Short mmCIF file of C-alpha atoms in Angstrom, two decimals:
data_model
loop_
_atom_site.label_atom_id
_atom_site.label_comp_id
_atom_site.label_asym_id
_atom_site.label_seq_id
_atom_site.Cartn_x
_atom_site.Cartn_y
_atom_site.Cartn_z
CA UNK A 1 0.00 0.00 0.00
CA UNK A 2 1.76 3.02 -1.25
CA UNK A 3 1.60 6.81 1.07
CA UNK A 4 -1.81 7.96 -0.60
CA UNK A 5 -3.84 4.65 0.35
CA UNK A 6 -2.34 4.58 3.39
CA UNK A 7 -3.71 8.37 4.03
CA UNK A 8 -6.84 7.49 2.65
CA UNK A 9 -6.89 4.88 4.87
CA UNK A 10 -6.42 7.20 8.53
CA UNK A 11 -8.56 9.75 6.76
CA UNK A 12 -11.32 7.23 6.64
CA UNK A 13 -10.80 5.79 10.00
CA UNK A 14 -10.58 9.35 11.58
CA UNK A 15 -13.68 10.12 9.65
CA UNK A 16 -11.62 13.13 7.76
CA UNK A 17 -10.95 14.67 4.05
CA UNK A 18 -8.70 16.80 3.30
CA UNK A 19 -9.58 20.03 4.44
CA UNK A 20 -10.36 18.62 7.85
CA UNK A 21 -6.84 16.83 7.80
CA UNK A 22 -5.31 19.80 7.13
CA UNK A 23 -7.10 21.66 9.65
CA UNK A 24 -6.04 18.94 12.31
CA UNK A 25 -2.91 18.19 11.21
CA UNK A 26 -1.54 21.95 10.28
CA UNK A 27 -0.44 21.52 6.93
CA UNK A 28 -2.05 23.84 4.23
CA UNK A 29 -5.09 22.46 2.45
CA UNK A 30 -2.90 22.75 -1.18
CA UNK A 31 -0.15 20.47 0.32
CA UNK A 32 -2.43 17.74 0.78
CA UNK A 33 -4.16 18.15 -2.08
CA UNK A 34 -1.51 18.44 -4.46
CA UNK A 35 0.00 14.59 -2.94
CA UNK A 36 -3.06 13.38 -5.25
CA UNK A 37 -2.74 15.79 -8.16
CA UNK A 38 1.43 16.32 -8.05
CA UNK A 39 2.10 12.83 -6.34
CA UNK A 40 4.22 13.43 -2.99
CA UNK A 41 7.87 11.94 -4.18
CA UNK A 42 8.84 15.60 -3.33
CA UNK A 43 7.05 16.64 0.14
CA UNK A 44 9.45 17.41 2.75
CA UNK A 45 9.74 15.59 5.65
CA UNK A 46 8.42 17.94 8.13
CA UNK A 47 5.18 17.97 6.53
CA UNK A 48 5.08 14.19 6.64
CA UNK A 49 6.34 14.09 9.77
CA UNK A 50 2.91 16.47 10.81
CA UNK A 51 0.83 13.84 9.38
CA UNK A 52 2.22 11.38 11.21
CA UNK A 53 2.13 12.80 14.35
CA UNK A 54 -1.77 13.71 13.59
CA UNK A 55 -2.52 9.94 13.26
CA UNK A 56 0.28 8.88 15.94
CA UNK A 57 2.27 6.37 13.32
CA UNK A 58 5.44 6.65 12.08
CA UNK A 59 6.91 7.89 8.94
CA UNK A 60 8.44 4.53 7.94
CA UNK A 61 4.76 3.52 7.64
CA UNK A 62 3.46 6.64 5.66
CA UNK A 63 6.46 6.52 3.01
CA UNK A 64 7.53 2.67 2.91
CA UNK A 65 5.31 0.79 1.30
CA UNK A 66 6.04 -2.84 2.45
CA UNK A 67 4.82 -1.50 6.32
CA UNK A 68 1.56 -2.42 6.58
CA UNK A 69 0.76 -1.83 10.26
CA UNK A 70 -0.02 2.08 11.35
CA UNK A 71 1.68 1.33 14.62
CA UNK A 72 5.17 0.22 13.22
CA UNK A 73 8.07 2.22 14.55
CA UNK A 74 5.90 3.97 17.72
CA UNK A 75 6.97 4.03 20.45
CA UNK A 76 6.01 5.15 24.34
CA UNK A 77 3.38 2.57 24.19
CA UNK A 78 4.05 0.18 27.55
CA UNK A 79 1.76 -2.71 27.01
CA UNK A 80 1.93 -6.36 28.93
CA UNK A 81 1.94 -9.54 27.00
CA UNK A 82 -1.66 -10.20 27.57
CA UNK A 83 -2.52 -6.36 26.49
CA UNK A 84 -0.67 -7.02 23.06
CA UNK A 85 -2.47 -10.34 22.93
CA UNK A 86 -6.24 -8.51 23.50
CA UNK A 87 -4.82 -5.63 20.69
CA UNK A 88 -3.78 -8.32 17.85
CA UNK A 89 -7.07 -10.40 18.49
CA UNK A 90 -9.31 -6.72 18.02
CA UNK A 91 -7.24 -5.94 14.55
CA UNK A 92 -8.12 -9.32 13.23
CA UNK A 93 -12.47 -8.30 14.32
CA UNK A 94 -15.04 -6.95 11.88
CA UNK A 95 -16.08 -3.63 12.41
CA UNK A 96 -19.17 -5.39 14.43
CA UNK A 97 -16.38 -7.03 16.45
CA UNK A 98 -14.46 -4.03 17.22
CA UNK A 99 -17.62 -2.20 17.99
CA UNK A 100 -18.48 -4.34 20.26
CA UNK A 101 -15.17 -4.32 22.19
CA UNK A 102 -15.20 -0.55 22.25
CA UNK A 103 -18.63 -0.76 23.81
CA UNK A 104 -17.26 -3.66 26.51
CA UNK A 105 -14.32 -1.58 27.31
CA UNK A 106 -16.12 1.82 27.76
CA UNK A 107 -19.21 0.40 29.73
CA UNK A 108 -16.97 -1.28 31.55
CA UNK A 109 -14.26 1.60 32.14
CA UNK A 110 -17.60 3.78 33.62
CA UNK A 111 -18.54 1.37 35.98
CA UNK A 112 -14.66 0.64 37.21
CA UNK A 113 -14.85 4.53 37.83
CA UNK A 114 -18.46 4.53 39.34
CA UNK A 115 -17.58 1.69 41.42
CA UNK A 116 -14.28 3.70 42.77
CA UNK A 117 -16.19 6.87 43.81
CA UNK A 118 -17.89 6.35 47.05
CA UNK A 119 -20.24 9.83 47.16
CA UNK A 120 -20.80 11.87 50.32
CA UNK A 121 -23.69 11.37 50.32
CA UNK A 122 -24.55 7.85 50.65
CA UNK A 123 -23.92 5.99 53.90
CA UNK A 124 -22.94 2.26 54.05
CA UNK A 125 -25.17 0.65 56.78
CA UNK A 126 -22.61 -2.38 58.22
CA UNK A 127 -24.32 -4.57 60.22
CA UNK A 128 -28.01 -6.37 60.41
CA UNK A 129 -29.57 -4.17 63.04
CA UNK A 130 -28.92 -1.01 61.51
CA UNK A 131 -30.04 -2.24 58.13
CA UNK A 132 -33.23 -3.38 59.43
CA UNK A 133 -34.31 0.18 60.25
CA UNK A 134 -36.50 2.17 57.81
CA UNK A 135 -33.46 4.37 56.55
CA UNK A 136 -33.23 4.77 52.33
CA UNK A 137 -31.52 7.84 51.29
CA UNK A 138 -33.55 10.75 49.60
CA UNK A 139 -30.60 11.92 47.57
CA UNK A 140 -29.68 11.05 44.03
CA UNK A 141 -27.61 8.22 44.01
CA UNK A 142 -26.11 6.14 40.69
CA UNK A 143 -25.66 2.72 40.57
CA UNK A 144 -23.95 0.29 38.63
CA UNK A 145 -24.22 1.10 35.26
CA UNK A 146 -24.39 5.10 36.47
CA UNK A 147 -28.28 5.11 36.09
CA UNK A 148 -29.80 7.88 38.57
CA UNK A 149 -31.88 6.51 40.78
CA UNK A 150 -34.14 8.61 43.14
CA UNK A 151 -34.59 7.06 46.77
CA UNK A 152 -37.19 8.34 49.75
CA UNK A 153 -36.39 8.92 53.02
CA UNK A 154 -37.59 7.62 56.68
CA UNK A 155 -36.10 8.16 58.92
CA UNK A 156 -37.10 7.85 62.76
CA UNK A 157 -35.62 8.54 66.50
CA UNK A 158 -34.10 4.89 66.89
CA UNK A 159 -32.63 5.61 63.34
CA UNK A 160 -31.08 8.39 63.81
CA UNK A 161 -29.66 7.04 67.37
CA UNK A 162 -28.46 3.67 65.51
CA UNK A 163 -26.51 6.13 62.90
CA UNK A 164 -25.08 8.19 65.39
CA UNK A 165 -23.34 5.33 67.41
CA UNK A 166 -21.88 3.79 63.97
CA UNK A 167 -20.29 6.91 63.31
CA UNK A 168 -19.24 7.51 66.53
CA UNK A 169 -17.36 3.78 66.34
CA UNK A 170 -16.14 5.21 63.05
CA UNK A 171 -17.96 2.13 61.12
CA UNK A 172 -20.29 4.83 59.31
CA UNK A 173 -18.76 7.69 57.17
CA UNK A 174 -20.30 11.17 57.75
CA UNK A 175 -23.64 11.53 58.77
CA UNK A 176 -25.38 14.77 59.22
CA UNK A 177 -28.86 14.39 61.06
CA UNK A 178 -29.73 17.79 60.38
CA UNK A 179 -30.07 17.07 56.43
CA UNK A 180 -32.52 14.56 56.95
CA UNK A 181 -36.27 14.82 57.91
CA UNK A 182 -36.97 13.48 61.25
#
């Protein structure tokens, strides 16, 4: 695949033409159009070195033709074994494939960083005889998948006492009766 299919080739998988391109990348709009009326035997390097830097490959794969992979020659990319493994097996996917990974990986990703933020204002009720109380929070919570869910609030004396002992043990996180309705 010779430099102008392999441009096509980003443009297309960035979603670009030229003039987008060449507003991304910095080089003039006539530079990159004149690879496909001129040819591009002549461009200098520091424009091709823009373009590469645009679609993070190297120029060994832009100008050498035998390089089929846009990731030859970059580097700064500190994978394990079973990362590279996961990365080969997605290049060889369909589109529906890789769709579907991207999907995984994002869902996933939000509910790794849901799961890791523990809000202020939800308290964790840790043993059976405070959970058996009447005590749901009235404050927007998320959960899982980072769907808002709305929950009511009752909350009573022997509640309120129960909550107020936790924390004072320091097995309950802040807990501000004045916020809730008694």
């Amino acid at each position: 695949m010779d430099f102008l299919n392999k441009l096509n080739y980003l443009m297309e998988q960035h979603k670009l033409n030229k003039h987008t391109l060449s507003l991304a990348c910095g080089v003039p709009y006539t530079t990159i159009d004149s690879f496909y009326k001129k040819g591009y035997s002549n461009a200098k390097l520091s424009t091709i070195q823009k373009i590469a830097d645009y679609f993070n490959t190297s120029i060994d794969y832009l100008m050498r033709d035998e390089i089929s992979d846009p990731k030859y020659g970059v580097t700064g990319l500190n994978i394990d074994i079973d990362e590279k493994d996961i990365i080969d097996k997605y290049r060889e996917t369909d589109e529906y494939g890789r769709e579907t990974v991207r999907f995984t990986v994002n869902r996933e990703y939000k509910r790794t960083k849901e799961q890791s933020k523990k809000p202020d204002n939800i308290v964790e009720i840790p043993n059976e005889e405070a959970a058996n109380n009447d005590f749901v929070f009235k404050e927007i919570a998320r959960d899982t998948y980072g769907t808002k869910q709305k929950y009511k609030t009752e909350i009573n004396e022997e509640t309120t006492e129960s909550l107020k002992n936790l924390h004072k043990m320091g097995k309950l996180g802040e807990f501000n009766v004045d916020d809730h309705d008694i």
